[in-house]
């Protein structure tokens, strides 16, 4: 299966790693994974500073390299919420709990454009030690680290 | 992974078969699949007649047997929309486009009950030859057959 997944991945935390790991599992060893990585201008709308695209891409590449996933993959820049997902020929989109509505919207647009809908896989967020989601915002605020450990 | 999926499966059509096939793929060869099959009294709220539980169960068992899926599986009766999904210990729920809201609701209840949320996999419906969904209601009305071929 050809799978699409997207994000800002800054910093790459355990929730992102689960999302990416599951994307490769769903794609299968002979599938394909396309990772949409938000551009600096698009990611700039976040409420906290974001590291440059090239640095975020390196961190992704390093993680994927370490994991030795067998499916071919590539990173493509994401300039808006949808990227190429409205028109591309693929099978499934992988999203987090926060971005499920975007996937539903993508399918609606695909249907309007006469394209077949894709399967939607919503991967649950990973919880920090305090039982709340691991999120980039919380890491940026210094509340938790990338593994969800609470920082005193 | 332990996966749950549910339905009335009457008659078992190509959309159901895709849903079940993907459930076994997502579970993986060493995972587990629990298939919730609506009871006659619960399924009785549908707008068209439903064949008895035992017949629907046999049709499911025959299909699964033919497919030679390797993951262990079992069928359990579904007396309401949620079945055991609020409290059971499992990893992922597989739903169709129609039942995505039920899965979101299940996760909300799980969270309220202090249980971890499960991944949600929404499998796209299979389209009939006329480009509309294959559905039991359409088959019952004699519009299409179980493979989505339009009946004259």
mmCIF file of C-alpha atoms in Angstrom:
data_model
loop_
_atom_site.group_PDB
_atom_site.id
_atom_site.type_symbol
_atom_site.label_atom_id
_atom_site.label_comp_id
_atom_site.label_asym_id
_atom_site.label_seq_id
_atom_site.Cartn_x
_atom_site.Cartn_y
_atom_site.Cartn_z
ATOM 1 C CA UNK A 1 0.000 0.000 0.000
ATOM 2 C CA UNK A 2 1.014 3.567 -0.628
ATOM 3 C CA UNK A 3 0.601 5.568 2.572
ATOM 4 C CA UNK A 4 0.761 9.309 3.237
ATOM 5 C CA UNK A 5 1.482 10.902 6.601
ATOM 6 C CA UNK A 6 2.316 14.480 7.483
ATOM 7 C CA UNK A 7 3.468 16.781 10.218
ATOM 8 C CA UNK A 8 5.935 19.360 11.479
ATOM 9 C CA UNK A 9 7.864 16.857 13.600
ATOM 10 C CA UNK A 10 9.605 19.461 15.781
ATOM 11 C CA UNK A 11 11.057 18.081 17.849
ATOM 12 C CA UNK A 12 10.564 14.447 16.823
ATOM 13 C CA UNK A 13 8.952 12.896 19.916
ATOM 14 C CA UNK A 14 7.661 9.447 20.866
ATOM 15 C CA UNK A 15 4.185 10.256 19.507
ATOM 16 C CA UNK A 16 5.664 11.103 16.090
ATOM 17 C CA UNK A 17 7.770 7.946 16.189
ATOM 18 C CA UNK A 18 4.674 5.816 16.814
ATOM 19 C CA UNK A 19 2.860 7.601 13.963
ATOM 20 C CA UNK A 20 5.752 6.966 11.566
ATOM 21 C CA UNK A 21 6.340 3.389 12.714
ATOM 22 C CA UNK A 22 2.671 2.523 12.211
ATOM 23 C CA UNK A 23 2.746 4.195 8.776
ATOM 24 C CA UNK A 24 5.499 1.843 7.664
ATOM 25 C CA UNK A 25 3.681 -1.157 9.157
ATOM 26 C CA UNK A 26 0.454 -0.238 7.354
ATOM 27 C CA UNK A 27 2.323 0.294 4.085
ATOM 28 C CA UNK A 28 3.848 -3.168 4.415
ATOM 29 C CA UNK A 29 7.380 -4.152 3.400
ATOM 30 C CA UNK A 30 6.673 -3.721 -0.310
ATOM 31 C CA UNK A 31 4.534 -0.603 0.096
ATOM 32 C CA UNK A 32 5.559 3.036 0.010
ATOM 33 C CA UNK A 33 5.479 5.885 2.547
ATOM 34 C CA UNK A 34 5.281 9.569 1.616
ATOM 35 C CA UNK A 35 5.974 11.886 4.549
ATOM 36 C CA UNK A 36 4.688 15.428 4.123
ATOM 37 C CA UNK A 37 6.869 17.790 6.131
ATOM 38 C CA UNK A 38 5.486 21.271 6.709
ATOM 39 C CA UNK A 39 7.506 24.072 5.121
ATOM 40 C CA UNK A 40 8.872 26.828 7.335
ATOM 41 C CA UNK A 41 6.291 29.307 6.070
ATOM 42 C CA UNK A 42 3.366 26.947 6.677
ATOM 43 C CA UNK A 43 4.686 25.729 10.035
ATOM 44 C CA UNK A 44 5.287 29.356 11.012
ATOM 45 C CA UNK A 45 1.614 29.655 11.918
ATOM 46 C CA UNK A 46 2.236 27.532 15.032
ATOM 47 C CA UNK A 47 2.188 29.208 18.419
ATOM 48 C CA UNK A 48 5.818 28.424 19.187
ATOM 49 C CA UNK A 49 9.075 28.768 17.188
ATOM 50 C CA UNK A 50 9.867 25.943 14.744
ATOM 51 C CA UNK A 51 13.335 24.813 13.678
ATOM 52 C CA UNK A 52 14.158 25.107 9.950
ATOM 53 C CA UNK A 53 12.870 22.540 7.428
ATOM 54 C CA UNK A 54 16.360 21.156 6.712
ATOM 55 C CA UNK A 55 16.989 20.385 10.390
ATOM 56 C CA UNK A 56 13.582 18.781 10.855
ATOM 57 C CA UNK A 57 14.134 16.738 7.692
ATOM 58 C CA UNK A 58 17.522 15.512 8.966
ATOM 59 C CA UNK A 59 15.987 14.397 12.246
ATOM 60 C CA UNK A 60 13.311 12.442 10.345
ATOM 61 C CA UNK A 61 15.865 10.878 8.019
ATOM 62 C CA UNK A 62 18.047 9.849 10.932
ATOM 63 C CA UNK A 63 15.122 8.194 12.753
ATOM 64 C CA UNK A 64 13.950 6.326 9.646
ATOM 65 C CA UNK A 65 17.509 5.220 8.917
ATOM 66 C CA UNK A 66 17.910 3.819 12.420
ATOM 67 C CA UNK A 67 14.634 1.911 12.185
ATOM 68 C CA UNK A 68 15.667 0.037 9.047
ATOM 69 C CA UNK A 69 12.129 0.135 7.583
ATOM 70 C CA UNK A 70 12.070 -1.789 4.335
ATOM 71 C CA UNK A 71 9.357 0.099 2.416
ATOM 72 C CA UNK A 72 10.630 2.851 0.106
ATOM 73 C CA UNK A 73 9.891 6.336 1.458
ATOM 74 C CA UNK A 74 10.341 9.984 0.617
ATOM 75 C CA UNK A 75 9.801 13.332 2.272
ATOM 76 C CA UNK A 76 7.874 16.006 0.407
ATOM 77 C CA UNK A 77 7.285 19.615 1.450
ATOM 78 C CA UNK A 78 3.809 20.397 2.792
ATOM 79 C CA UNK A 79 2.727 23.946 1.978
ATOM 80 C CA UNK A 80 -0.810 23.626 3.276
ATOM 81 C CA UNK A 81 -2.976 21.175 5.226
ATOM 82 C CA UNK A 82 -3.588 18.932 2.233
ATOM 83 C CA UNK A 83 -0.333 18.856 0.272
ATOM 84 C CA UNK A 84 -0.671 16.456 -2.640
ATOM 85 C CA UNK A 85 -3.250 14.293 -0.823
ATOM 86 C CA UNK A 86 -6.263 15.580 -2.754
ATOM 87 C CA UNK A 87 -4.964 14.499 -6.144
ATOM 88 C CA UNK A 88 -2.259 11.894 -5.556
ATOM 89 C CA UNK A 89 -2.817 8.228 -6.306
ATOM 90 C CA UNK A 90 -2.436 6.484 -2.946
ATOM 91 C CA UNK A 91 -4.255 4.070 -0.632
ATOM 92 C CA UNK A 92 -4.232 5.306 2.917
ATOM 93 C CA UNK A 93 -3.563 8.345 5.064
ATOM 94 C CA UNK A 94 -2.201 8.093 8.590
ATOM 95 C CA UNK A 95 -3.156 10.810 11.054
ATOM 96 C CA UNK A 96 -3.007 11.569 14.757
ATOM 97 C CA UNK A 97 -6.006 12.237 16.987
ATOM 98 C CA UNK A 98 -5.618 15.954 16.289
ATOM 99 C CA UNK A 99 -5.634 15.657 12.506
ATOM 100 C CA UNK A 100 -8.448 13.144 11.890
ATOM 101 C CA UNK A 101 -10.768 15.949 10.645
ATOM 102 C CA UNK A 102 -8.192 16.911 8.004
ATOM 103 C CA UNK A 103 -8.225 13.354 6.643
ATOM 104 C CA UNK A 104 -12.023 13.325 6.490
ATOM 105 C CA UNK A 105 -11.872 16.649 4.626
ATOM 106 C CA UNK A 106 -9.278 15.243 2.198
ATOM 107 C CA UNK A 107 -11.612 12.359 1.358
ATOM 108 C CA UNK A 108 -14.486 14.776 0.778
ATOM 109 C CA UNK A 109 -12.359 16.792 -1.663
ATOM 110 C CA UNK A 110 -11.144 13.620 -3.375
ATOM 111 C CA UNK A 111 -14.717 12.483 -3.872
ATOM 112 C CA UNK A 112 -15.675 15.915 -5.290
ATOM 113 C CA UNK A 113 -12.720 15.674 -7.676
ATOM 114 C CA UNK A 114 -13.814 12.214 -8.849
ATOM 115 C CA UNK A 115 -10.969 10.421 -7.074
ATOM 116 C CA UNK A 116 -11.451 7.363 -4.907
ATOM 117 C CA UNK A 117 -11.406 7.856 -1.167
ATOM 118 C CA UNK A 118 -8.449 6.548 0.800
ATOM 119 C CA UNK A 119 -8.455 4.545 4.027
ATOM 120 C CA UNK A 120 -7.910 6.662 7.135
ATOM 121 C CA UNK A 121 -5.772 5.356 9.986
ATOM 122 C CA UNK A 122 -5.908 7.377 13.171
ATOM 123 C CA UNK A 123 -3.032 6.480 15.461
ATOM 124 C CA UNK A 124 -3.584 7.279 19.113
ATOM 125 C CA UNK A 125 -1.307 9.812 20.715
ATOM 126 C CA UNK A 126 1.339 8.588 23.111
ATOM 127 C CA UNK A 127 0.744 9.686 26.671
ATOM 128 C CA UNK A 128 3.318 11.400 28.828
ATOM 129 C CA UNK A 129 4.009 10.229 32.385
ATOM 130 C CA UNK A 130 1.286 12.580 33.622
ATOM 131 C CA UNK A 131 -1.349 10.881 31.444
ATOM 132 C CA UNK A 132 -1.698 13.787 29.004
ATOM 133 C CA UNK A 133 -0.588 13.737 25.359
ATOM 134 C CA UNK A 134 3.028 14.161 24.377
ATOM 135 C CA UNK A 135 2.973 17.229 22.137
ATOM 136 C CA UNK A 136 5.542 19.577 20.653
ATOM 137 C CA UNK A 137 3.923 22.500 22.416
ATOM 138 C CA UNK A 138 4.351 20.853 25.815
ATOM 139 C CA UNK A 139 7.973 20.005 25.023
ATOM 140 C CA UNK A 140 8.612 23.569 23.881
ATOM 141 C CA UNK A 141 7.135 24.881 27.131
ATOM 142 C CA UNK A 142 9.560 22.669 29.058
ATOM 143 C CA UNK A 143 6.803 20.623 30.714
ATOM 144 C CA UNK A 144 7.998 17.244 29.350
ATOM 145 C CA UNK A 145 10.829 15.781 27.261
ATOM 146 C CA UNK A 146 10.474 13.992 23.890
ATOM 147 C CA UNK A 147 9.730 10.724 25.689
ATOM 148 C CA UNK A 148 6.967 12.230 27.818
ATOM 149 C CA UNK A 149 8.924 12.363 31.055
ATOM 150 C CA UNK A 150 7.732 15.228 33.220
ATOM 151 C CA UNK A 151 10.449 17.822 33.792
ATOM 152 C CA UNK A 152 10.638 19.314 37.246
ATOM 153 C CA UNK B 1 -2.100 -6.291 17.523
ATOM 154 C CA UNK B 2 -5.530 -7.116 18.863
ATOM 155 C CA UNK B 3 -8.140 -5.675 16.523
ATOM 156 C CA UNK B 4 -11.914 -5.335 16.887
ATOM 157 C CA UNK B 5 -14.375 -4.971 14.002
ATOM 158 C CA UNK B 6 -18.138 -5.251 13.957
ATOM 159 C CA UNK B 7 -21.193 -5.416 11.771
ATOM 160 C CA UNK B 8 -24.330 -7.233 10.722
ATOM 161 C CA UNK B 9 -22.742 -8.718 7.593
ATOM 162 C CA UNK B 10 -25.998 -9.577 5.843
ATOM 163 C CA UNK B 11 -25.408 -10.511 3.191
ATOM 164 C CA UNK B 12 -21.606 -10.642 3.274
ATOM 165 C CA UNK B 13 -20.619 -8.376 0.365
ATOM 166 C CA UNK B 14 -17.347 -7.161 -1.144
ATOM 167 C CA UNK B 15 -17.278 -4.130 1.169
ATOM 168 C CA UNK B 16 -17.478 -6.401 4.228
ATOM 169 C CA UNK B 17 -14.801 -8.654 2.776
ATOM 170 C CA UNK B 18 -12.454 -5.697 2.353
ATOM 171 C CA UNK B 19 -13.182 -4.581 5.935
ATOM 172 C CA UNK B 20 -12.427 -8.062 7.293
ATOM 173 C CA UNK B 21 -9.383 -8.607 5.107
ATOM 174 C CA UNK B 22 -7.866 -5.301 6.219
ATOM 175 C CA UNK B 23 -8.665 -6.165 9.854
ATOM 176 C CA UNK B 24 -6.549 -9.303 9.599
ATOM 177 C CA UNK B 25 -3.757 -7.392 7.822
ATOM 178 C CA UNK B 26 -3.729 -4.717 10.527
ATOM 179 C CA UNK B 27 -3.719 -7.364 13.277
ATOM 180 C CA UNK B 28 -0.702 -9.008 11.638
ATOM 181 C CA UNK B 29 -0.049 -12.764 11.467
ATOM 182 C CA UNK B 30 0.530 -13.048 15.221
ATOM 183 C CA UNK B 31 -2.239 -10.638 16.207
ATOM 184 C CA UNK B 32 -5.854 -11.343 17.021
ATOM 185 C CA UNK B 33 -9.178 -10.338 15.467
ATOM 186 C CA UNK B 34 -12.466 -10.104 17.385
ATOM 187 C CA UNK B 35 -15.503 -9.785 15.118
ATOM 188 C CA UNK B 36 -18.594 -8.351 16.782
ATOM 189 C CA UNK B 37 -21.679 -9.711 15.024
ATOM 190 C CA UNK B 38 -24.945 -7.947 15.787
ATOM 191 C CA UNK B 39 -27.540 -10.082 17.545
ATOM 192 C CA UNK B 40 -30.929 -10.560 15.897
ATOM 193 C CA UNK B 41 -32.608 -8.223 18.362
ATOM 194 C CA UNK B 42 -30.040 -5.446 17.879
ATOM 195 C CA UNK B 43 -29.873 -5.902 14.088
ATOM 196 C CA UNK B 44 -33.673 -5.898 14.028
ATOM 197 C CA UNK B 45 -33.638 -2.115 14.148
ATOM 198 C CA UNK B 46 -32.435 -2.036 10.519
ATOM 199 C CA UNK B 47 -34.854 -0.927 7.830
ATOM 200 C CA UNK B 48 -34.857 -4.285 6.034
ATOM 201 C CA UNK B 49 -35.195 -7.927 7.214
ATOM 202 C CA UNK B 50 -32.010 -9.569 8.521
ATOM 203 C CA UNK B 51 -31.188 -13.278 8.376
ATOM 204 C CA UNK B 52 -30.685 -15.061 11.716
ATOM 205 C CA UNK B 53 -27.438 -14.729 13.682
ATOM 206 C CA UNK B 54 -26.463 -18.400 13.129
ATOM 207 C CA UNK B 55 -26.695 -18.046 9.333
ATOM 208 C CA UNK B 56 -24.771 -14.790 9.288
ATOM 209 C CA UNK B 57 -22.141 -16.343 11.545
ATOM 210 C CA UNK B 58 -21.788 -19.358 9.222
ATOM 211 C CA UNK B 59 -21.278 -17.076 6.215
ATOM 212 C CA UNK B 60 -18.548 -15.194 8.105
ATOM 213 C CA UNK B 61 -16.857 -18.414 9.229
ATOM 214 C CA UNK B 62 -16.896 -19.783 5.700
ATOM 215 C CA UNK B 63 -15.312 -16.625 4.269
ATOM 216 C CA UNK B 64 -12.604 -16.499 6.938
ATOM 217 C CA UNK B 65 -11.904 -20.191 6.446
ATOM 218 C CA UNK B 66 -11.456 -19.742 2.698
ATOM 219 C CA UNK B 67 -9.066 -16.824 3.170
ATOM 220 C CA UNK B 68 -6.694 -18.811 5.376
ATOM 221 C CA UNK B 69 -5.886 -15.820 7.605
ATOM 222 C CA UNK B 70 -3.240 -16.801 10.123
ATOM 223 C CA UNK B 71 -4.198 -14.574 13.066
ATOM 224 C CA UNK B 72 -6.469 -16.195 15.666
ATOM 225 C CA UNK B 73 -10.018 -14.825 15.547
ATOM 226 C CA UNK B 74 -13.375 -15.187 17.195
ATOM 227 C CA UNK B 75 -16.911 -13.951 16.704
ATOM 228 C CA UNK B 76 -18.725 -12.388 19.627
ATOM 229 C CA UNK B 77 -22.357 -11.231 19.787
ATOM 230 C CA UNK B 78 -22.898 -7.472 19.589
ATOM 231 C CA UNK B 79 -25.931 -6.364 21.579
ATOM 232 C CA UNK B 80 -25.403 -2.638 21.130
ATOM 233 C CA UNK B 81 -23.190 -0.239 19.163
ATOM 234 C CA UNK B 82 -20.231 -0.640 21.492
ATOM 235 C CA UNK B 83 -20.183 -4.304 22.502
ATOM 236 C CA UNK B 84 -17.125 -4.975 24.649
ATOM 237 C CA UNK B 85 -15.108 -2.193 22.998
ATOM 238 C CA UNK B 86 -15.414 0.277 25.876
ATOM 239 C CA UNK B 87 -13.757 -1.975 28.421
ATOM 240 C CA UNK B 88 -11.809 -4.626 26.514
ATOM 241 C CA UNK B 89 -8.031 -4.598 26.345
ATOM 242 C CA UNK B 90 -7.245 -4.195 22.632
ATOM 243 C CA UNK B 91 -5.201 -2.019 20.272
ATOM 244 C CA UNK B 92 -7.253 -0.968 17.286
ATOM 245 C CA UNK B 93 -10.780 -0.773 15.962
ATOM 246 C CA UNK B 94 -11.586 -1.144 12.284
ATOM 247 C CA UNK B 95 -14.653 0.678 10.946
ATOM 248 C CA UNK B 96 -16.295 1.589 7.676
ATOM 249 C CA UNK B 97 -17.024 5.124 6.502
ATOM 250 C CA UNK B 98 -20.470 4.878 8.081
ATOM 251 C CA UNK B 99 -19.274 3.823 11.505
ATOM 252 C CA UNK B 100 -16.295 6.147 12.078
ATOM 253 C CA UNK B 101 -18.346 8.268 14.546
ATOM 254 C CA UNK B 102 -19.009 5.159 16.673
ATOM 255 C CA UNK B 103 -15.263 4.522 16.962
ATOM 256 C CA UNK B 104 -14.622 8.132 18.002
ATOM 257 C CA UNK B 105 -17.367 7.761 20.612
ATOM 258 C CA UNK B 106 -15.844 4.493 21.875
ATOM 259 C CA UNK B 107 -12.517 6.257 22.434
ATOM 260 C CA UNK B 108 -14.272 9.054 24.307
ATOM 261 C CA UNK B 109 -15.924 6.529 26.647
ATOM 262 C CA UNK B 110 -12.657 4.623 27.075
ATOM 263 C CA UNK B 111 -10.920 7.832 28.085
ATOM 264 C CA UNK B 112 -13.702 8.657 30.556
ATOM 265 C CA UNK B 113 -13.353 5.155 32.028
ATOM 266 C CA UNK B 114 -9.596 5.592 32.439
ATOM 267 C CA UNK B 115 -8.717 3.185 29.619
ATOM 268 C CA UNK B 116 -6.247 3.984 26.866
ATOM 269 C CA UNK B 117 -7.625 5.008 23.505
ATOM 270 C CA UNK B 118 -7.284 2.586 20.612
ATOM 271 C CA UNK B 119 -6.157 3.303 17.068
ATOM 272 C CA UNK B 120 -9.010 3.810 14.616
ATOM 273 C CA UNK B 121 -8.768 2.416 11.087
ATOM 274 C CA UNK B 122 -11.464 3.597 8.708
ATOM 275 C CA UNK B 123 -11.591 1.375 5.640
ATOM 276 C CA UNK B 124 -13.141 2.982 2.577
ATOM 277 C CA UNK B 125 -16.311 1.442 1.241
ATOM 278 C CA UNK B 126 -16.100 -0.544 -1.970
ATOM 279 C CA UNK B 127 -17.925 1.097 -4.847
ATOM 280 C CA UNK B 128 -20.483 -0.664 -6.997
ATOM 281 C CA UNK B 129 -20.322 -0.449 -10.785
ATOM 282 C CA UNK B 130 -22.466 2.679 -10.645
ATOM 283 C CA UNK B 131 -19.926 4.476 -8.467
ATOM 284 C CA UNK B 132 -22.038 4.389 -5.312
ATOM 285 C CA UNK B 133 -21.297 2.330 -2.174
ATOM 286 C CA UNK B 134 -22.007 -1.354 -2.029
ATOM 287 C CA UNK B 135 -24.411 -1.664 0.914
ATOM 288 C CA UNK B 136 -26.684 -4.346 2.340
ATOM 289 C CA UNK B 137 -29.675 -2.062 1.867
ATOM 290 C CA UNK B 138 -28.972 -1.676 -1.853
ATOM 291 C CA UNK B 139 -28.515 -5.444 -2.213
ATOM 292 C CA UNK B 140 -31.752 -6.061 -0.322
ATOM 293 C CA UNK B 141 -33.559 -3.652 -2.654
ATOM 294 C CA UNK B 142 -32.281 -5.637 -5.628
ATOM 295 C CA UNK B 143 -30.296 -2.716 -7.062
ATOM 296 C CA UNK B 144 -26.928 -4.529 -6.997
ATOM 297 C CA UNK B 145 -25.445 -7.928 -6.142
ATOM 298 C CA UNK B 146 -22.854 -8.662 -3.408
ATOM 299 C CA UNK B 147 -20.048 -7.719 -5.802
ATOM 300 C CA UNK B 148 -21.602 -4.382 -6.713
ATOM 301 C CA UNK B 149 -22.801 -5.361 -10.163
ATOM 302 C CA UNK B 150 -25.882 -3.394 -11.116
ATOM 303 C CA UNK B 151 -28.916 -5.644 -11.585
ATOM 304 C CA UNK B 152 -31.194 -4.787 -14.456
#
